[in-house]
Amino acid sequence: MGEIAKTDSPEIVLNGINISSYGYEDKTLTDLITALKGVGKRIRLGSLECNIITEEFLNALAGLNDFAPQFHLSLQSGSSAVLKAMNRHYTREEYLEKCALIYKKFPNCAITTDIIAGFAGETEEDFEKSLSIIEEAGFARVHAFAFSPREGTVAYKLKDVAPDIKSQRLHRLLSAGEESAKRYINRFINTVTDFIAEEYKEGFTTGYTPNYIKVYVPERLISGKKYSIKLTGIFKDGANAKVIG
């Protein structure tokens, strides 16, 4: 914890191959988060698995002085049948239950995710379930990818989806994800929040709010400094903003 407290960075991201399975001696990720209370840094989490989302875990996050309420909760498919074929250990219904639990504790949080288009054996009905869960879960951002079979995996032996269908489904996922992101950002237009300035380029300083909205401020700001801002409108892949403090 001493190293985190001494760093000049205003934000710390807890990341790893699978941080949900973090364990050191007899300590869990929940224990680590509890220990970070009072470090004086914004704390953001990397990608999470469904099993980590419990009331105890969320209570620990709520106890942090400056938690960035963004949850990247990996999904991969909105179809329980496809999730089973992927060997994912949750169903569509269970995933949505975890989202509801998160929103109950953090109503304005961003839930972001990954979805694969055209997994081996995916039917149109399966794919429609991936489309519908985007709106149902209220994702703030969707990372979508076309499935690519890899030799040596179980999926490699399954019937692959035709390339043109994969491409079409990917496009539809990306479009649905963009619309969901706009709906999410629109909720915060004309509200006041903060962001950490990261980079000045082409007339804008960019950075992210605690709930992972990308901000574009039309002036040069000090990199690494936190500013109070008002979001003024959707712009590019985020929102325009003006500094108010």
Coordinates of N, CA and C in Angstrom, one line a residue:
M1 N 0.8 -1.2 0.0 CA 0.0 0.0 0.0 C 0.9 1.3 0.0
G2 N 2.1 1.1 0.6 CA 3.0 2.3 0.6 C 3.3 2.8 -0.8
E3 N 3.6 1.8 -1.7 CA 3.9 2.2 -3.1 C 2.8 2.9 -3.7
I4 N 1.6 2.5 -3.5 CA 0.4 3.2 -4.1 C 0.3 4.6 -3.6
A5 N 0.5 4.8 -2.3 CA 0.3 6.1 -1.6 C 1.4 7.0 -2.1
K6 N 2.6 6.5 -2.5 CA 3.7 7.4 -2.9 C 3.7 7.8 -4.4
T7 N 3.0 7.0 -5.2 CA 3.0 7.3 -6.6 C 2.3 8.7 -6.9
D8 N 2.8 9.3 -8.0 CA 2.3 10.6 -8.4 C 0.9 10.4 -9.2
S9 N 0.6 9.2 -9.6 CA -0.6 9.0 -10.4 C -1.8 9.3 -9.5
P10 N -2.8 10.0 -10.1 CA -4.0 10.3 -9.3 C -5.0 9.1 -9.3
E11 N -4.8 8.2 -10.2 CA -5.7 7.0 -10.4 C -4.9 5.7 -10.4
I12 N -5.4 4.7 -9.7 CA -4.8 3.4 -9.6 C -5.8 2.4 -10.2
V13 N -5.3 1.6 -11.2 CA -6.2 0.5 -11.7 C -5.7 -0.8 -11.3
L14 N -6.6 -1.6 -10.6 CA -6.3 -2.9 -10.2 C -6.6 -3.8 -11.4
N15 N -5.5 -4.4 -11.9 CA -5.7 -5.1 -13.2 C -4.9 -6.4 -13.1
G16 N -5.2 -7.3 -14.1 CA -4.4 -8.6 -14.1 C -5.2 -9.5 -15.1
I17 N -4.6 -10.7 -15.2 CA -5.3 -11.7 -16.1 C -6.7 -12.1 -15.6
N18 N -6.8 -12.2 -14.3 CA -8.1 -12.5 -13.7 C -8.1 -12.0 -12.3
I19 N -8.4 -10.7 -12.1 CA -8.3 -10.2 -10.8 C -9.4 -10.7 -9.9
S20 N -10.5 -11.2 -10.4 CA -11.5 -11.8 -9.6 C -11.0 -13.0 -8.8
S21 N -10.0 -13.6 -9.2 CA -9.4 -14.8 -8.5 C -8.2 -14.4 -7.7
Y22 N -8.0 -13.1 -7.5 CA -6.9 -12.6 -6.7 C -6.8 -13.3 -5.3
G23 N -5.7 -13.7 -4.9 CA -5.5 -14.2 -3.6 C -4.0 -14.1 -3.2
Y24 N -3.8 -13.6 -2.0 CA -2.4 -13.5 -1.5 C -2.5 -14.0 0.0
E25 N -1.8 -15.1 0.2 CA -1.9 -15.8 1.6 C -3.4 -16.1 1.8
D26 N -4.0 -15.5 2.8 CA -5.4 -15.7 3.0 C -6.3 -14.6 2.7
K27 N -5.7 -13.6 1.8 CA -6.5 -12.4 1.5 C -7.1 -12.5 0.1
T28 N -8.3 -12.0 0.0 CA -9.0 -12.0 -1.3 C -9.0 -10.6 -1.9
L29 N -9.6 -10.4 -3.1 CA -9.7 -9.1 -3.7 C -10.5 -8.2 -2.8
T30 N -11.6 -8.7 -2.2 CA -12.3 -7.8 -1.2 C -11.5 -7.3 -0.1
D31 N -10.6 -8.1 0.4 CA -9.7 -7.7 1.5 C -8.7 -6.6 0.9
L32 N -8.2 -6.8 -0.3 CA -7.3 -5.8 -0.9 C -8.0 -4.5 -1.0
I33 N -9.3 -4.5 -1.5 CA -10.0 -3.3 -1.7 C -10.2 -2.6 -0.3
T34 N -10.6 -3.3 0.7 CA -10.8 -2.8 2.0 C -9.5 -2.1 2.5
A35 N -8.4 -2.7 2.2 CA -7.1 -2.2 2.7 C -6.7 -0.9 2.0
L36 N -7.3 -0.6 0.8 CA -7.0 0.6 0.0 C -7.7 1.8 0.5
K37 N -8.6 1.6 1.4 CA -9.4 2.8 1.9 C -8.4 3.8 2.5
G38 N -8.6 5.1 2.0 CA -7.7 6.1 2.6 C -6.4 6.3 1.9
V39 N -6.1 5.7 0.7 CA -4.8 5.9 0.1 C -4.8 7.2 -0.7
G40 N -5.9 7.9 -0.8 CA -5.8 9.2 -1.5 C -5.7 9.2 -3.0
K41 N -6.1 8.0 -3.6 CA -6.1 7.9 -5.1 C -7.5 7.4 -5.5
R42 N -7.8 7.8 -6.8 CA -9.0 7.2 -7.4 C -8.7 5.7 -7.7
I43 N -9.6 4.8 -7.3 CA -9.3 3.4 -7.5 C -10.3 2.9 -8.6
R44 N -9.7 2.3 -9.6 CA -10.6 1.7 -10.7 C -10.2 0.2 -10.9
L45 N -11.2 -0.6 -11.3 CA -11.0 -2.0 -11.4 C -10.8 -2.4 -12.9
G46 N -10.1 -3.4 -13.1 CA -10.0 -4.0 -14.4 C -11.1 -5.0 -14.6
S47 N -11.0 -5.9 -15.6 CA -12.1 -6.8 -16.0 C -12.4 -7.7 -14.9
L48 N -13.7 -7.9 -14.7 CA -14.2 -8.8 -13.6 C -15.0 -10.0 -14.1
E49 N -15.1 -11.0 -13.4 CA -16.0 -12.2 -13.7 C -17.2 -12.1 -12.8
C50 N -18.3 -12.7 -13.2 CA -19.6 -12.6 -12.5 C -19.5 -13.1 -11.1
N51 N -18.7 -14.1 -10.8 CA -18.7 -14.7 -9.5 C -18.2 -13.8 -8.4
I52 N -17.5 -12.7 -8.7 CA -17.0 -11.8 -7.7 C -18.0 -10.8 -7.2
I53 N -19.1 -10.6 -8.0 CA -20.1 -9.6 -7.7 C -21.0 -10.2 -6.6
T54 N -20.8 -9.7 -5.3 CA -21.6 -10.0 -4.2 C -21.9 -8.7 -3.4
E55 N -22.8 -8.8 -2.5 CA -23.1 -7.6 -1.7 C -21.8 -7.2 -0.8
E56 N -21.1 -8.2 -0.3 CA -19.9 -7.9 0.4 C -18.9 -7.2 -0.4
F57 N -18.7 -7.7 -1.6 CA -17.7 -7.1 -2.5 C -18.1 -5.6 -2.8
L58 N -19.4 -5.4 -3.2 CA -19.8 -4.1 -3.5 C -19.8 -3.1 -2.3
N59 N -20.0 -3.6 -1.1 CA -20.0 -2.8 0.1 C -18.5 -2.4 0.3
A60 N -17.6 -3.2 0.0 CA -16.2 -2.9 0.2 C -15.8 -1.7 -0.8
L61 N -16.3 -1.8 -2.0 CA -16.0 -0.8 -3.0 C -16.7 0.6 -2.6
A62 N -17.9 0.5 -2.1 CA -18.6 1.7 -1.6 C -17.9 2.3 -0.4
G63 N -17.1 1.6 0.3 CA -16.3 2.1 1.4 C -15.1 2.9 1.0
L64 N -14.7 2.8 -0.2 CA -13.5 3.5 -0.7 C -13.8 5.0 -0.8
N65 N -12.8 5.8 -0.5 CA -13.0 7.3 -0.5 C -13.2 7.8 -1.9
D66 N -12.6 7.2 -2.9 CA -12.7 7.7 -4.3 C -12.7 6.5 -5.3
F67 N -13.8 5.8 -5.3 CA -13.9 4.6 -6.2 C -14.5 5.1 -7.5
A68 N -13.9 4.6 -8.6 CA -14.4 4.9 -9.9 C -15.5 3.9 -10.3
P69 N -16.7 4.3 -10.3 CA -17.8 3.3 -10.5 C -18.0 2.8 -11.9
Q70 N -17.0 2.1 -12.3 CA -17.1 1.4 -13.6 C -16.8 -0.1 -13.4
F71 N -17.6 -0.9 -14.0 CA -17.5 -2.4 -13.9 C -17.4 -3.0 -15.2
H72 N -16.2 -3.5 -15.6 CA -16.1 -4.2 -16.9 C -16.4 -5.7 -16.6
L73 N -17.6 -6.0 -16.8 CA -18.1 -7.4 -16.5 C -18.2 -8.2 -17.8
S74 N -17.3 -9.1 -18.0 CA -17.2 -9.8 -19.2 C -18.5 -10.6 -19.5
L75 N -19.0 -10.6 -20.7 CA -20.3 -11.3 -21.0 C -20.0 -12.4 -22.1
Q76 N -19.5 -12.0 -23.3 CA -19.2 -12.8 -24.4 C -20.5 -13.2 -25.3
S77 N -21.6 -13.5 -24.6 CA -22.8 -13.8 -25.4 C -24.0 -13.6 -24.5
G78 N -25.1 -13.1 -25.1 CA -26.4 -13.0 -24.4 C -27.2 -14.2 -24.4
S79 N -26.7 -15.3 -25.0 CA -27.5 -16.6 -25.1 C -26.9 -17.6 -24.1
S80 N -27.7 -18.1 -23.2 CA -27.3 -19.1 -22.3 C -26.7 -20.3 -22.9
A81 N -27.3 -20.7 -24.1 CA -26.8 -21.9 -24.8 C -25.4 -21.7 -25.3
V82 N -25.1 -20.5 -25.9 CA -23.8 -20.2 -26.3 C -22.8 -20.1 -25.2
L83 N -23.3 -19.5 -24.1 CA -22.4 -19.4 -22.9 C -22.0 -20.8 -22.4
K84 N -22.9 -21.7 -22.5 CA -22.6 -23.1 -22.0 C -21.6 -23.7 -23.0
A85 N -21.7 -23.4 -24.3 CA -20.8 -24.0 -25.3 C -19.4 -23.3 -25.1
M86 N -19.4 -22.1 -24.6 CA -18.1 -21.4 -24.4 C -17.5 -21.9 -23.0
N87 N -18.2 -22.7 -22.3 CA -17.8 -23.1 -21.0 C -17.7 -22.0 -20.0
R88 N -18.6 -21.0 -20.2 CA -18.8 -19.9 -19.2 C -19.7 -20.4 -18.1
H89 N -19.3 -20.0 -16.9 CA -20.0 -20.6 -15.7 C -21.1 -19.7 -15.2
Y90 N -21.9 -19.2 -16.1 CA -23.1 -18.4 -15.7 C -24.1 -18.4 -16.9
T91 N -25.3 -18.0 -16.6 CA -26.3 -17.9 -17.6 C -26.7 -16.5 -17.9
R92 N -27.4 -16.2 -18.9 CA -27.9 -14.9 -19.2 C -28.6 -14.3 -18.0
E93 N -29.5 -15.1 -17.4 CA -30.3 -14.6 -16.3 C -29.4 -14.3 -15.1
E94 N -28.4 -15.1 -14.8 CA -27.5 -14.8 -13.7 C -26.6 -13.6 -13.9
Y95 N -26.2 -13.4 -15.2 CA -25.5 -12.2 -15.5 C -26.3 -10.9 -15.2
L96 N -27.5 -10.9 -15.7 CA -28.4 -9.8 -15.5 C -28.7 -9.6 -14.0
E97 N -28.8 -10.6 -13.2 CA -28.9 -10.5 -11.8 C -27.7 -9.8 -11.1
K98 N -26.5 -10.1 -11.6 CA -25.3 -9.4 -11.1 C -25.4 -7.9 -11.5
C99 N -25.8 -7.6 -12.7 CA -25.9 -6.2 -13.1 C -26.9 -5.5 -12.2
A100 N -28.0 -6.1 -11.9 CA -29.0 -5.5 -11.1 C -28.5 -5.2 -9.7
L101 N -27.7 -6.1 -9.2 CA -27.0 -6.0 -7.9 C -26.1 -4.8 -7.9
I102 N -25.3 -4.6 -9.0 CA -24.4 -3.5 -9.1 C -25.2 -2.2 -9.1
Y103 N -26.2 -2.1 -10.0 CA -27.0 -0.9 -10.1 C -27.7 -0.5 -8.8
K104 N -28.0 -1.5 -8.0 CA -28.7 -1.2 -6.7 C -27.7 -0.4 -5.8
K105 N -26.5 -0.8 -5.9 CA -25.5 -0.1 -5.0 C -24.9 1.1 -5.6
F106 N -24.7 1.1 -7.0 CA -24.1 2.2 -7.7 C -25.0 2.6 -8.9
P107 N -26.1 3.3 -8.6 CA -27.1 3.6 -9.7 C -26.6 4.3 -10.9
N108 N -25.6 5.1 -10.8 CA -25.0 5.8 -11.9 C -23.8 5.2 -12.5
C109 N -23.5 4.0 -12.1 CA -22.2 3.4 -12.6 C -22.3 3.0 -14.1
A110 N -21.1 2.8 -14.6 CA -21.0 2.3 -16.0 C -20.7 0.8 -15.9
I111 N -21.5 0.0 -16.6 CA -21.1 -1.4 -16.8 C -20.7 -1.5 -18.3
T112 N -19.5 -1.9 -18.5 CA -19.0 -2.2 -19.8 C -18.7 -3.6 -20.0
T113 N -18.6 -4.1 -21.3 CA -18.5 -5.5 -21.5 C -17.9 -5.9 -22.8
D114 N -17.7 -7.2 -23.0 CA -17.2 -7.7 -24.3 C -18.2 -8.7 -24.8
I115 N -18.5 -8.6 -26.1 CA -19.4 -9.6 -26.7 C -18.8 -10.1 -28.0
I116 N -18.9 -11.4 -28.2 CA -18.4 -12.1 -29.5 C -19.5 -12.3 -30.4
A117 N -19.3 -11.9 -31.7 CA -20.3 -12.2 -32.7 C -19.9 -13.4 -33.5
G118 N -20.9 -14.3 -33.7 CA -20.6 -15.5 -34.6 C -19.8 -16.6 -33.9
F119 N -20.0 -16.8 -32.6 CA -19.3 -18.0 -32.0 C -19.8 -19.2 -32.7
A120 N -18.9 -20.2 -32.8 CA -19.3 -21.5 -33.5 C -20.6 -22.0 -33.0
G121 N -21.5 -22.3 -34.0 CA -22.8 -22.8 -33.7 C -23.8 -21.8 -33.3
E122 N -23.5 -20.5 -33.2 CA -24.4 -19.4 -32.9 C -25.5 -19.3 -33.9
T123 N -26.8 -19.4 -33.5 CA -27.9 -19.3 -34.4 C -28.3 -17.8 -34.4
E124 N -29.2 -17.5 -35.3 CA -29.8 -16.1 -35.3 C -30.5 -15.8 -34.0
E125 N -31.2 -16.8 -33.5 CA -31.9 -16.6 -32.2 C -30.9 -16.3 -31.1
D126 N -29.8 -17.0 -31.1 CA -28.8 -16.8 -30.1 C -28.3 -15.4 -30.2
F127 N -28.0 -15.0 -31.5 CA -27.4 -13.6 -31.7 C -28.4 -12.5 -31.3
E128 N -29.7 -12.7 -31.5 CA -30.7 -11.7 -31.1 C -30.7 -11.5 -29.6
K129 N -30.4 -12.6 -28.9 CA -30.3 -12.5 -27.4 C -29.1 -11.6 -27.0
S130 N -28.0 -11.7 -27.8 CA -26.9 -10.8 -27.5 C -27.2 -9.3 -27.8
L131 N -28.0 -9.1 -28.9 CA -28.4 -7.8 -29.2 C -29.3 -7.2 -28.1
S132 N -30.3 -8.0 -27.6 CA -31.3 -7.5 -26.7 C -30.7 -7.3 -25.3
I133 N -29.7 -8.0 -24.9 CA -29.1 -7.8 -23.6 C -28.3 -6.5 -23.5
I134 N -27.9 -6.0 -24.6 CA -27.2 -4.7 -24.6 C -28.1 -3.6 -24.0
E135 N -29.3 -3.5 -24.4 CA -30.3 -2.5 -23.9 C -30.7 -3.0 -22.5
E136 N -31.0 -4.2 -22.3 CA -31.5 -4.7 -21.0 C -30.5 -4.5 -19.9
A137 N -29.3 -4.7 -20.2 CA -28.2 -4.5 -19.1 C -27.8 -3.0 -19.0
G138 N -28.2 -2.2 -20.0 CA -27.8 -0.8 -20.0 C -26.3 -0.5 -20.1
F139 N -25.7 -1.2 -21.0 CA -24.2 -1.1 -21.1 C -23.8 0.3 -21.4
A140 N -22.8 0.8 -20.8 CA -22.2 2.1 -21.1 C -21.2 2.0 -22.3
R141 N -20.7 0.9 -22.5 CA -19.8 0.6 -23.6 C -19.7 -0.8 -23.9
V142 N -19.7 -1.2 -25.2 CA -19.6 -2.6 -25.6 C -18.4 -2.8 -26.5
H143 N -17.5 -3.7 -26.2 CA -16.4 -4.1 -27.1 C -16.9 -5.3 -27.8
A144 N -17.0 -5.3 -29.1 CA -17.5 -6.4 -29.9 C -16.4 -6.9 -30.8
F145 N -16.4 -8.3 -31.0 CA -15.4 -8.9 -31.8 C -16.1 -10.0 -32.6
A146 N -15.5 -10.3 -33.7 CA -16.0 -11.5 -34.5 C -15.2 -12.7 -34.0
F147 N -15.9 -13.8 -33.9 CA -15.3 -15.1 -33.4 C -14.2 -15.6 -34.4
S148 N -13.1 -16.0 -33.9 CA -12.1 -16.5 -34.8 C -11.6 -17.9 -34.2
P149 N -12.0 -19.0 -34.9 CA -11.6 -20.3 -34.4 C -10.1 -20.6 -34.2
R150 N -9.8 -21.2 -33.2 CA -8.3 -21.5 -32.9 C -8.2 -23.0 -32.8
E151 N -7.2 -23.5 -33.6 CA -6.9 -24.9 -33.6 C -6.5 -25.4 -32.2
G152 N -7.1 -26.5 -31.8 CA -6.8 -27.1 -30.4 C -7.8 -26.8 -29.4
T153 N -8.8 -25.9 -29.7 CA -9.9 -25.6 -28.8 C -11.1 -26.5 -29.1
V154 N -12.0 -26.6 -28.1 CA -13.2 -27.3 -28.4 C -14.0 -26.7 -29.5
A155 N -14.1 -25.3 -29.5 CA -14.9 -24.6 -30.4 C -14.4 -24.8 -31.9
Y156 N -13.1 -25.2 -32.0 CA -12.6 -25.4 -33.4 C -13.3 -26.6 -34.1
K157 N -13.8 -27.5 -33.3 CA -14.4 -28.7 -33.8 C -15.9 -28.4 -34.2
L158 N -16.4 -27.3 -33.7 CA -17.8 -27.0 -33.9 C -18.0 -26.3 -35.3
K159 N -19.2 -26.3 -35.8 CA -19.5 -25.7 -37.1 C -19.4 -24.2 -37.0
D160 N -18.5 -23.7 -37.8 CA -18.2 -22.3 -37.8 C -19.4 -21.5 -38.6
V161 N -19.6 -20.3 -38.1 CA -20.6 -19.4 -38.8 C -19.9 -18.8 -40.0
A162 N -20.7 -18.7 -41.1 CA -20.1 -18.1 -42.4 C -19.6 -16.7 -42.1
P163 N -18.4 -16.4 -42.8 CA -17.8 -15.1 -42.6 C -18.7 -13.9 -42.9
D164 N -19.5 -14.0 -43.9 CA -20.4 -12.8 -44.2 C -21.4 -12.6 -43.1
I165 N -21.9 -13.7 -42.5 CA -22.9 -13.6 -41.4 C -22.2 -13.0 -40.1
K166 N -21.0 -13.5 -39.9 CA -20.2 -13.0 -38.8 C -20.0 -11.5 -38.9
S167 N -19.6 -11.0 -40.1 CA -19.4 -9.6 -40.4 C -20.7 -8.8 -40.1
Q168 N -21.8 -9.3 -40.6 CA -23.0 -8.6 -40.5 C -23.4 -8.5 -39.0
R169 N -23.2 -9.6 -38.3 CA -23.6 -9.6 -36.9 C -22.7 -8.7 -36.1
L170 N -21.4 -8.7 -36.4 CA -20.5 -7.8 -35.7 C -20.9 -6.3 -35.9
H171 N -21.3 -6.0 -37.2 CA -21.7 -4.6 -37.5 C -23.0 -4.3 -36.6
R172 N -23.9 -5.2 -36.5 CA -25.1 -4.9 -35.7 C -24.8 -4.8 -34.3
L173 N -23.9 -5.6 -33.8 CA -23.5 -5.4 -32.4 C -22.8 -4.1 -32.1
L174 N -21.9 -3.7 -33.0 CA -21.2 -2.4 -32.8 C -22.2 -1.2 -32.8
S175 N -23.2 -1.3 -33.8 CA -24.2 -0.2 -33.9 C -25.0 -0.2 -32.6
A176 N -25.5 -1.4 -32.1 CA -26.3 -1.4 -30.9 C -25.4 -0.9 -29.7
G177 N -24.2 -1.2 -29.7 CA -23.3 -0.8 -28.6 C -23.1 0.7 -28.6
E178 N -23.0 1.3 -29.8 CA -22.9 2.8 -29.9 C -24.1 3.5 -29.4
E179 N -25.3 3.0 -29.8 CA -26.5 3.6 -29.3 C -26.7 3.5 -27.8
S180 N -26.3 2.3 -27.3 CA -26.3 2.2 -25.8 C -25.4 3.2 -25.1
A181 N -24.2 3.4 -25.7 CA -23.3 4.3 -25.1 C -23.9 5.7 -25.1
K182 N -24.5 6.1 -26.2 CA -25.1 7.4 -26.3 C -26.2 7.6 -25.3
R183 N -27.0 6.6 -25.1 CA -28.1 6.6 -24.1 C -27.5 6.9 -22.7
Y184 N -26.4 6.1 -22.4 CA -25.8 6.3 -21.1 C -25.2 7.7 -20.9
I185 N -24.5 8.2 -21.9 CA -23.8 9.5 -21.8 C -24.9 10.6 -21.6
N186 N -26.0 10.4 -22.4 CA -27.1 11.4 -22.3 C -27.6 11.6 -20.9
R187 N -27.6 10.6 -20.1 CA -28.1 10.7 -18.7 C -27.3 11.8 -17.9
F188 N -26.1 12.1 -18.4 CA -25.2 12.9 -17.6 C -24.9 14.3 -18.2
I189 N -25.5 14.5 -19.4 CA -25.4 15.9 -20.0 C -26.0 16.9 -19.1
N190 N -25.2 18.0 -18.9 CA -25.6 19.1 -18.0 C -25.5 18.8 -16.5
T191 N -24.7 17.8 -16.2 CA -24.4 17.5 -14.8 C -22.9 17.8 -14.6
V192 N -22.6 18.0 -13.3 CA -21.3 18.3 -12.9 C -20.6 17.0 -12.3
T193 N -19.4 16.8 -12.8 CA -18.6 15.7 -12.3 C -17.1 16.1 -12.3
D194 N -16.2 15.2 -12.2 CA -14.8 15.5 -12.4 C -14.1 14.6 -13.4
F195 N -13.0 15.0 -13.8 CA -12.2 14.1 -14.7 C -10.7 14.4 -14.5
I196 N -9.9 13.4 -14.8 CA -8.4 13.6 -14.7 C -7.9 13.8 -16.1
A197 N -7.3 15.0 -16.3 CA -6.7 15.3 -17.6 C -5.6 14.3 -18.0
E198 N -5.6 13.8 -19.2 CA -4.6 12.9 -19.7 C -3.8 13.4 -20.8
E199 N -4.4 13.9 -21.9 CA -3.7 14.2 -23.1 C -4.3 15.4 -23.8
Y200 N -3.4 16.3 -24.3 CA -3.9 17.4 -25.2 C -3.5 17.1 -26.6
K201 N -4.5 17.1 -27.5 CA -4.3 16.7 -28.9 C -5.4 17.4 -29.7
E202 N -5.0 18.0 -30.8 CA -5.9 18.6 -31.8 C -7.0 19.5 -31.1
G203 N -6.5 20.3 -30.2 CA -7.3 21.3 -29.6 C -8.1 20.9 -28.4
F204 N -8.0 19.6 -28.0 CA -8.8 19.1 -26.8 C -7.9 18.4 -25.8
T205 N -8.2 18.6 -24.5 CA -7.7 17.8 -23.5 C -8.7 16.7 -23.2
T206 N -8.2 15.5 -23.2 CA -9.1 14.3 -23.0 C -8.7 13.6 -21.7
G207 N -9.7 12.9 -21.2 CA -9.6 12.1 -20.0 C -10.9 11.4 -19.7
Y208 N -11.0 10.8 -18.5 CA -12.2 10.1 -18.2 C -12.8 10.5 -16.9
T209 N -14.1 10.5 -16.8 CA -14.8 10.7 -15.6 C -14.7 9.5 -14.7
P210 N -15.1 9.5 -13.4 CA -15.1 8.3 -12.6 C -15.9 7.1 -13.3
N211 N -17.0 7.5 -13.9 CA -17.8 6.4 -14.5 C -17.5 6.2 -16.0
Y212 N -16.3 6.5 -16.4 CA -15.7 6.1 -17.6 C -16.3 6.8 -18.9
I213 N -16.8 8.0 -18.7 CA -17.2 8.8 -19.9 C -15.9 9.5 -20.4
K214 N -15.6 9.3 -21.7 CA -14.5 10.1 -22.2 C -14.8 11.5 -22.4
V215 N -14.0 12.4 -21.9 CA -14.3 13.8 -21.9 C -13.4 14.6 -22.8
Y216 N -13.9 15.5 -23.6 CA -13.2 16.4 -24.5 C -13.4 17.9 -24.0
V217 N -12.3 18.5 -23.5 CA -12.3 19.9 -23.0 C -11.5 20.7 -24.1
P218 N -12.2 21.7 -24.7 CA -11.5 22.5 -25.7 C -10.5 23.5 -25.2
E219 N -9.5 23.1 -24.4 CA -8.4 23.9 -23.9 C -7.3 23.0 -23.4
R220 N -6.2 23.6 -23.3 CA -5.0 22.8 -22.8 C -5.1 22.8 -21.2
L221 N -5.1 21.6 -20.7 CA -5.1 21.5 -19.2 C -3.9 20.7 -18.7
I222 N -3.6 20.8 -17.5 CA -2.4 20.1 -16.9 C -2.6 18.6 -16.8
S223 N -1.8 17.8 -17.5 CA -1.9 16.4 -17.4 C -1.8 15.8 -16.0
G224 N -2.6 14.9 -15.6 CA -2.6 14.3 -14.3 C -3.3 15.1 -13.2
K225 N -3.9 16.2 -13.6 CA -4.6 17.0 -12.6 C -6.1 16.7 -12.7
K226 N -6.8 16.7 -11.6 CA -8.2 16.5 -11.5 C -9.0 17.8 -11.6
Y227 N -10.0 17.9 -12.5 CA -10.8 19.1 -12.7 C -12.2 18.8 -12.4
S228 N -12.9 19.8 -12.0 CA -14.4 19.8 -11.9 C -14.9 20.3 -13.2
I229 N -15.8 19.6 -13.8 CA -16.3 19.9 -15.2 C -17.9 19.8 -15.2
K230 N -18.4 20.4 -16.3 CA -19.8 20.2 -16.6 C -19.9 19.6 -18.0
L231 N -20.5 18.5 -18.1 CA -20.7 17.8 -19.4 C -21.8 18.6 -20.2
T232 N -21.4 19.0 -21.5 CA -22.3 19.9 -22.2 C -23.0 19.2 -23.4
G233 N -22.5 18.1 -23.9 CA -23.1 17.4 -25.0 C -22.3 16.3 -25.5
I234 N -23.0 15.4 -26.2 CA -22.3 14.2 -26.8 C -21.3 14.7 -27.9
F235 N -20.1 14.1 -27.9 CA -19.1 14.5 -28.8 C -18.2 13.3 -29.1
K236 N -18.0 12.9 -30.4 CA -17.2 11.8 -30.8 C -17.7 10.6 -30.0
D237 N -16.7 9.9 -29.3 CA -17.0 8.7 -28.5 C -17.2 9.0 -27.0
G238 N -17.5 10.3 -26.7 CA -17.7 10.7 -25.3 C -18.6 11.9 -25.2
A239 N -18.1 12.9 -24.5 CA -18.8 14.2 -24.3 C -17.9 15.4 -24.2
N240 N -18.5 16.5 -24.7 CA -17.8 17.8 -24.6 C -18.0 18.2 -23.1
A241 N -17.1 19.1 -22.6 CA -17.2 19.5 -21.3 C -16.5 20.9 -21.1
K242 N -16.9 21.6 -20.1 CA -16.2 22.9 -19.8 C -15.8 22.8 -18.3
V243 N -14.6 23.4 -18.0 CA -14.1 23.4 -16.7 C -14.8 24.4 -15.8
I244 N -15.2 24.0 -14.6 CA -15.9 24.9 -13.7 C -15.1 25.1 -12.4
G245 N -14.0 24.3 -12.3 CA -13.2 24.4 -11.1 C -12.1 23.5 -11.0

